[in-house]
Amino acid sequence: MHSEKIKNFLHKRRQAEQSGGEERIQGQHDKGKLTARERIDLLLDEGSFTEIDAMTTHHYHEFDMQNKKFFGDGVVTGYGTIHGRQVFLFAYDFTVLGGTLSEMGAKKITKIMEHAVKVGSPIIGIIDSGGARIQEGILSLDGFASIFYHNQLASGVVPQITISVGPSAGGAVYSPAMTDFVIMADKIATMFVTGPEVVKTVLGEEVSFDELGGAMSHGRNSGVAHFVGKNEYQCMDIVKTLLSYIPQNSTEEAPIVETGDDPNRLDNNLINIIPENPLQPYDMKEIITSIVDNHVFFEIHELFAPNVVVGFARLHGKTIGIVANQPMVLAGALDIDSSNKASRFIRFCDCYGIPIITLVDTPGYMPGTQQEHAGIIRHGSKLLYAYCEATVPKITLIIGKAYGGAYIAMASKNLGTDVNYAWPTAQIAVLGSEAAVRIMNRKELDSAKDPTALKKQLVDNFTEKFANPYVAASYGTIDSVIDPAETRPSLIRALDALANKRERRIPRKHGNINL
Ligand code: HXC
């Protein structure tokens, strides 16, 4: 009797493991995609996965759906470990009705999210789905709504990561967008609110799936993708590395790693990275990699708005978030996309107790009608909001130009920054010398016998007076002008001094960030 029951159970379990069946699995492989279970195996520590709700089915009868019942109902959910640390995850199963979201699928996903929030573990979603299951209509739409609700409940409590390795259509893209990081597989993942057919019907525009919503489009243009993986394997590696830098939840610390890099290591060549002529570009990433442990910088949003650089690294084994201007692109000027990119990163670091180090070399906010009309005032001010809001240790180093609004926005002292350093090469002023002279001395220059000579004299005078860090240092908005060679030890000492920082604000429901 018992043996019959066990036999029946084993049969059902095997059925559940086979998802939509061998033919569908082969179809998935033929498209160059892995199955949900293969993906989970690739991501988690070997043998660590525990599936839950494996025998869920839908309870729908219309549209011949009673003949389309598969265990799991289009999503595999459960928990396991990555490098020994627990994560909760859900992976849409394309072999079952195109991985579409059903009422039961949504219940499975939100159950996992609730568990993760209760125990304080990251949530990972693997997306390969046709979106709302058309046959289930409102039940499916309401299912999405409950996922969004849980995304918001988890936001700032546990990290949420999306791995996009297939289609993600319609409103289904909004759950990934509400997570902290999105990793898309090149040539495999697509995300769009309306597909190419709708685009053609409504706008008469011909566009391919990949061009409209492929990984590169979202990596470079929209910024939806924080990372683009060459393939699914690389996507999983990116997630593992990302997790190694961040804590399990907002009450824990990020893992501390014994990197073996000397905290007192000097770099006498660091100053030589920046050209003597401040108008010449240089690569800020060279400075970052020179300073951080073992020269390892894990960049986020590498392809999007590259005029600002953000990412994680370690200093004396502890995770830091870096925000830096990139003089190689648009001379490091701040625009709408870079302001959004940096603000979102700052807010992530602040949620999860990760100190922020800001490296400054920027001529200002980008001028022009395109930026003004697209809302640089609205978007640029998010950067101010994010820095002011952040209560984690904040350290700023001004390397070169720090002019006007961009000086203020890049974590200047009065935004609540704890330690402000500058190199002797820093130039802190309302405007660059040329522009300042043009405005202040226009009348004199217009009536001068030799305007060129006068202008040179005025510019030299302004540069000598203001294009340095010492005026700011005399007012204490720069705490120390440091020797560039000593940048690494100076930052590590500041981080150590700030390790127990506590800052309490007036309680409120939440601030109203200028979206
Ligand atoms: C029901 C669906 C489905 C859907 C796909 N299928 N999408 N079933 N509801 N939304 C089924 C197909 O009928 C097929 O079943 C199987 O899944 C695999 O789909 P294929 O089309 O054969 O696969 P492929 O060629 O790889 O194309 C995948 C796809 C395409 C790009 C996802 O299926 C597609 O465009 N689907 C529609 C996407 C969409 O518009 N979704 C609704 C978005 S609105 P059989 O049995 O024939 O193999 C939305 C609202 C959310 O999501 C609201 C939240 C706010």
XYZ file of C-alpha atoms in Angstrom, residues 36-481:
446
model
C 14.733 27.185 -15.811
C 16.225 24.298 -13.827
C 19.510 24.366 -15.753
C 19.758 28.071 -15.006
C 19.148 27.539 -11.324
C 21.806 24.801 -11.228
C 24.263 27.133 -12.915
C 23.617 29.913 -10.452
C 23.464 28.113 -7.128
C 26.072 26.152 -5.195
C 25.963 22.538 -6.326
C 23.113 20.580 -4.774
C 21.890 23.534 -2.694
C 18.547 24.111 -4.423
C 15.345 23.328 -2.570
C 12.266 23.702 -4.725
C 8.930 24.654 -3.270
C 5.505 24.541 -4.871
C 6.784 22.083 -7.466
C 3.360 20.499 -7.843
C 1.323 23.643 -8.257
C -1.050 23.674 -11.235
C -3.490 26.221 -12.544
C -7.195 25.723 -11.880
C -8.506 27.105 -15.110
C -10.857 25.362 -17.537
C -11.680 27.786 -20.342
C -9.833 27.656 -23.683
C -9.088 23.935 -23.340
C -6.796 24.749 -20.431
C -7.677 21.538 -18.561
C -5.564 19.781 -21.213
C -2.651 22.154 -20.670
C -1.842 21.456 -17.052
C 1.795 21.054 -16.103
C 3.279 20.833 -12.629
C 4.956 24.053 -11.645
C 2.657 26.110 -13.876
C 5.370 28.080 -15.638
C 7.684 29.112 -12.849
C 10.210 27.227 -10.712
C 10.655 28.700 -7.225
C 12.753 27.901 -4.185
C 15.919 28.733 -2.292
C 19.558 27.774 -2.203
C 22.999 29.228 -1.670
C 25.530 31.188 -3.711
C 29.033 30.984 -2.245
C 27.375 29.692 0.921
C 24.970 32.631 1.297
C 21.238 32.026 1.085
C 19.140 33.450 -1.732
C 15.514 32.999 -2.724
C 14.729 32.756 -6.387
C 12.122 32.230 -9.061
C 12.791 31.235 -12.651
C 10.095 31.476 -15.309
C 9.817 28.150 -17.127
C 9.324 28.809 -20.844
C 8.639 25.132 -21.519
C 5.287 25.502 -19.762
C 2.907 27.717 -21.754
C 5.744 30.065 -22.701
C 6.588 30.829 -19.066
C 3.452 32.958 -18.918
C 2.289 34.275 -15.580
C -0.796 32.649 -14.132
C -2.698 33.287 -10.924
C -0.828 30.394 -9.285
C 2.520 31.436 -10.743
C 2.118 34.848 -9.158
C 1.228 33.240 -5.823
C 4.383 31.117 -6.011
C 6.555 34.138 -6.743
C 5.097 36.349 -4.023
C 5.367 33.490 -1.505
C 9.108 33.322 -2.221
C 9.430 37.086 -1.938
C 7.674 37.090 1.429
C 9.999 34.371 2.739
C 13.052 36.282 1.547
C 11.957 39.494 3.231
C 11.165 37.686 6.497
C 14.561 36.012 6.718
C 16.552 38.804 5.089
C 17.939 37.122 1.965
C 18.334 38.495 -1.575
C 15.668 37.745 -4.189
C 16.712 36.710 -7.678
C 14.258 36.525 -10.571
C 15.169 34.748 -13.814
C 12.946 36.033 -16.606
C 11.978 34.112 -19.763
C 8.273 34.703 -20.190
C 5.504 35.594 -22.603
C 4.075 37.869 -19.891
C 0.482 37.747 -18.711
C -1.174 34.406 -19.569
C -3.844 35.523 -21.962
C -6.226 32.698 -21.072
C -6.311 33.708 -17.398
C -7.039 37.344 -18.151
C -7.623 39.429 -15.047
C -6.203 36.721 -12.739
C -2.885 37.066 -14.483
C -2.944 40.854 -14.478
C -3.772 40.892 -10.777
C -0.923 38.426 -10.292
C 1.493 40.935 -11.784
C 0.093 43.607 -9.518
C 0.827 41.508 -6.453
C 4.399 40.938 -7.669
C 4.904 44.701 -8.070
C 3.491 45.211 -4.573
C 5.993 42.727 -3.151
C 8.826 44.303 -5.181
C 8.070 47.547 -3.428
C 7.787 45.910 -0.001
C 11.192 44.289 -0.484
C 12.840 47.443 -1.851
C 15.548 48.635 0.536
C 15.032 45.570 2.766
C 16.722 42.856 0.682
C 18.599 43.248 -2.611
C 16.525 42.262 -5.643
C 18.261 41.092 -8.806
C 16.796 40.285 -12.227
C 18.443 38.017 -14.769
C 16.761 38.488 -18.125
C 17.404 35.505 -20.399
C 14.418 35.455 -22.706
C 11.434 37.564 -23.610
C 9.897 39.909 -21.094
C 6.921 41.625 -22.613
C 4.214 44.094 -21.708
C 3.787 45.181 -18.127
C 5.985 42.235 -17.176
C 8.999 44.463 -17.690
C 8.008 46.588 -14.730
C 8.813 44.046 -12.052
C 12.441 43.805 -13.280
C 12.562 47.590 -13.484
C 11.592 47.794 -9.811
C 14.504 45.560 -8.789
C 17.961 46.874 -7.881
C 19.968 45.329 -10.710
C 19.042 43.944 -14.135
C 21.396 41.641 -16.014
C 20.466 40.898 -19.641
C 21.900 38.195 -21.892
C 22.972 39.535 -25.267
C 20.966 38.266 -28.268
C 18.732 36.203 -25.956
C 16.906 38.656 -23.723
C 14.368 41.203 -24.907
C 12.358 43.621 -22.817
C 9.695 45.939 -24.170
C 6.353 47.408 -23.202
C 4.993 46.972 -26.734
C 6.577 44.624 -29.264
C 7.697 45.329 -32.859
C 4.273 44.444 -34.287
C 2.481 47.052 -32.180
C 5.210 49.570 -32.980
C 4.638 48.936 -36.681
C 0.849 49.207 -36.409
C 0.801 52.339 -34.286
C 3.818 54.215 -35.612
C 4.564 52.548 -38.942
C 8.087 52.003 -37.702
C 9.976 48.792 -38.611
C 12.213 47.627 -35.814
C 13.665 44.245 -34.859
C 13.145 42.616 -31.455
C 16.805 43.085 -30.603
C 16.987 46.695 -31.713
C 13.822 47.569 -29.835
C 14.424 45.762 -26.578
C 17.633 43.721 -26.767
C 20.332 43.697 -24.137
C 22.540 46.222 -25.922
C 19.652 48.645 -26.441
C 18.868 48.539 -22.747
C 22.515 48.496 -21.715
C 23.467 51.531 -23.810
C 20.358 53.569 -24.485
C 17.682 53.162 -21.839
C 19.848 52.098 -18.901
C 17.297 49.401 -17.979
C 20.137 46.830 -18.037
C 22.913 47.404 -15.496
C 24.922 44.594 -17.061
C 24.994 42.864 -20.444
C 26.275 39.294 -20.347
C 27.711 37.671 -23.500
C 25.576 34.629 -22.750
C 23.618 33.041 -19.940
C 26.760 31.644 -18.311
C 28.328 35.073 -18.039
C 25.084 36.499 -16.636
C 25.247 34.004 -13.770
C 28.896 34.887 -13.084
C 27.997 38.571 -12.955
C 25.320 37.853 -10.332
C 27.770 35.856 -8.205
C 30.324 38.677 -8.299
C 27.676 41.301 -7.597
C 26.426 39.403 -4.537
C 29.971 39.148 -3.176
C 30.010 42.948 -2.763
C 26.623 43.475 -1.132
C 25.019 42.478 2.173
C 22.170 40.007 2.583
C 19.804 42.722 3.783
C 19.677 46.268 5.076
C 20.609 45.300 8.638
C 23.727 43.296 7.789
C 27.165 44.347 6.596
C 28.626 43.449 3.230
C 31.081 40.533 3.413
C 34.596 41.571 4.421
C 37.235 39.967 2.220
C 40.888 39.446 3.106
C 42.372 40.967 -0.051
C 45.997 41.016 1.059
C 46.516 44.502 -0.407
C 48.555 46.808 1.865
C 46.297 49.584 3.229
C 49.329 51.899 3.305
C 50.294 51.219 -0.314
C 51.408 54.445 -2.006
C 51.289 55.205 -5.698
C 53.802 57.846 -6.757
C 52.640 57.579 -10.356
C 49.007 58.362 -9.669
C 49.438 62.082 -10.338
C 50.859 61.310 -13.783
C 47.536 59.883 -14.955
C 46.046 63.365 -15.116
C 47.412 65.593 -17.904
C 48.950 68.971 -16.967
C 46.519 70.633 -19.361
C 43.114 70.389 -17.662
C 41.382 70.427 -21.051
C 42.927 67.095 -22.020
C 40.921 63.983 -21.173
C 42.104 61.009 -19.125
C 40.536 57.786 -17.943
C 39.164 58.078 -14.419
C 39.028 54.280 -14.195
C 42.832 54.222 -14.126
C 42.729 56.288 -10.946
C 40.022 54.098 -9.419
C 41.839 50.844 -10.122
C 45.089 52.216 -8.781
C 43.508 53.113 -5.431
C 41.306 50.093 -4.650
C 42.260 46.663 -3.302
C 44.125 44.553 -5.831
C 43.115 47.037 -8.561
C 39.711 45.358 -8.908
C 36.764 47.575 -9.811
C 33.343 46.038 -10.477
C 31.634 48.549 -12.713
C 27.861 48.916 -12.912
C 26.046 50.448 -15.859
C 29.295 50.438 -17.822
C 27.589 51.047 -21.168
C 25.030 53.603 -20.029
C 25.861 57.296 -19.458
C 29.612 56.636 -19.370
C 30.336 60.269 -18.456
C 29.814 59.119 -14.906
C 31.344 55.907 -13.557
C 29.723 53.920 -10.733
C 30.539 50.571 -9.204
C 31.809 48.559 -6.276
C 35.337 47.910 -5.087
C 37.024 47.140 -1.788
C 39.272 49.220 0.418
C 41.118 47.217 3.093
C 38.649 44.396 2.447
C 35.453 46.421 2.890
C 32.965 47.150 0.125
C 32.733 50.743 -1.069
C 30.545 52.322 -3.725
C 32.383 54.622 -6.114
C 30.821 57.514 -8.013
C 33.200 59.339 -10.332
C 33.125 61.759 -13.238
C 34.703 60.395 -16.399
C 36.687 63.135 -18.227
C 37.033 60.794 -21.229
C 33.340 61.199 -22.081
C 31.700 64.623 -22.566
C 34.636 65.992 -20.545
C 32.931 64.490 -17.477
C 29.959 66.890 -17.652
C 26.805 65.804 -15.824
C 23.693 65.263 -17.909
C 20.259 63.714 -17.394
C 21.272 60.079 -17.817
C 24.401 60.316 -15.689
C 22.472 62.100 -12.922
C 19.872 59.323 -12.893
C 22.528 56.634 -13.002
C 24.542 58.064 -10.112
C 21.471 58.856 -8.007
C 20.096 55.342 -8.226
C 23.478 53.878 -7.296
C 23.891 56.254 -4.332
C 20.451 55.278 -3.072
C 21.296 51.567 -3.350
C 24.503 52.094 -1.354
C 22.602 54.051 1.266
C 19.900 51.360 1.611
C 22.523 48.713 2.257
C 25.050 50.577 4.411
C 27.773 50.781 1.757
C 30.086 53.840 2.145
C 30.237 56.119 -0.886
C 33.463 57.523 -2.284
C 33.053 60.303 -4.842
C 35.857 61.267 -7.228
C 35.361 64.626 -8.880
C 36.567 66.093 -12.151
C 33.708 67.817 -13.950
C 33.254 71.109 -15.775
C 29.577 71.299 -14.753
C 26.080 70.320 -15.786
C 25.616 69.977 -19.531
C 24.197 73.126 -21.143
C 21.793 73.338 -24.101
C 18.172 73.164 -25.147
C 18.163 69.386 -25.580
C 19.077 68.844 -21.913
C 16.990 71.736 -20.564
C 13.874 70.662 -22.436
C 14.335 67.026 -21.475
C 14.421 68.080 -17.835
C 18.008 68.444 -16.596
C 16.631 70.553 -13.741
C 14.324 67.753 -12.613
C 16.794 64.920 -13.194
C 19.979 66.726 -12.199
C 18.485 67.625 -8.831
C 18.036 63.934 -8.018
C 21.773 63.769 -7.501
C 21.575 66.492 -4.859
C 18.645 64.721 -3.220
C 20.367 61.342 -3.216
C 23.599 62.618 -1.679
C 21.736 64.683 0.937
C 19.526 61.716 1.806
C 22.399 59.240 2.177
C 23.515 58.716 5.768
C 26.246 56.164 5.049
C 29.873 57.362 5.335
C 30.502 59.766 2.463
C 33.988 60.741 1.345
C 34.773 63.049 -1.573
C 38.058 63.600 -3.381
C 38.343 66.448 -5.874
C 40.959 65.589 -8.450
C 40.551 68.276 -11.114
C 37.717 70.574 -12.122
C 34.839 71.092 -9.715
C 32.844 73.947 -11.120
C 29.562 75.470 -10.092
C 26.512 73.267 -9.667
C 28.498 70.149 -10.420
C 30.947 70.984 -7.593
C 27.972 71.165 -5.251
C 26.258 68.059 -6.655
C 29.304 65.815 -6.493
C 29.036 65.352 -2.719
C 30.377 68.718 -1.611
C 30.733 69.335 2.121
C 27.409 71.015 2.731
C 25.441 68.137 1.216
C 26.377 66.336 4.419
C 29.606 64.754 3.245
C 31.824 63.571 6.092
C 35.315 63.914 4.679
C 36.284 66.117 1.724
C 39.748 65.770 0.238
C 41.334 67.513 -2.716
C 44.501 66.973 -4.689
C 46.708 70.031 -5.278
C 45.490 69.855 -8.893
C 41.878 70.576 -7.878
C 40.181 73.652 -9.308
C 37.142 74.704 -7.332
C 35.245 77.688 -8.703
C 31.847 78.890 -9.834
C 33.006 78.749 -13.442
C 36.131 77.898 -15.421
C 38.553 80.846 -15.690
C 37.766 81.718 -19.328
C 34.005 81.672 -18.820
C 34.263 83.591 -15.550
C 36.347 86.358 -17.134
C 34.018 86.600 -20.127
C 31.100 87.282 -17.777
C 32.771 89.418 -15.130
C 34.908 91.594 -17.445
C 32.879 91.887 -20.639
C 32.697 95.685 -20.620
C 36.433 96.076 -19.939
C 37.267 93.574 -22.650
C 34.933 95.237 -25.183
C 36.613 98.606 -24.716
C 40.207 97.355 -24.312
C 42.912 98.383 -26.816
C 44.337 94.888 -26.751
C 41.488 92.598 -25.638
C 43.532 89.416 -26.175
C 46.329 90.532 -23.876
C 43.876 91.814 -21.265
C 41.878 88.616 -21.392
C 45.014 86.518 -20.872
C 46.010 88.629 -17.909
C 42.531 88.403 -16.342
C 42.294 84.650 -16.951
C 45.756 84.066 -15.423
C 44.793 86.177 -12.456
C 41.500 84.302 -11.933
C 43.216 80.945 -12.315
C 45.855 81.817 -9.749
C 43.276 83.096 -7.275
C 40.505 80.544 -7.594
C 41.507 77.524 -9.689
C 42.996 75.665 -6.735
C 41.800 73.835 -3.632
C 43.189 76.306 -1.092
C 40.310 78.802 -0.968
C 37.930 75.911 -0.170
C 40.464 74.557 2.336
C 40.618 77.963 4.040
C 36.853 77.775 4.594
C 36.974 74.136 5.748
C 34.796 72.813 2.923
C 37.899 70.872 1.938
C 39.183 69.114 5.066
C 42.619 68.286 3.670
C 44.598 68.807 0.516
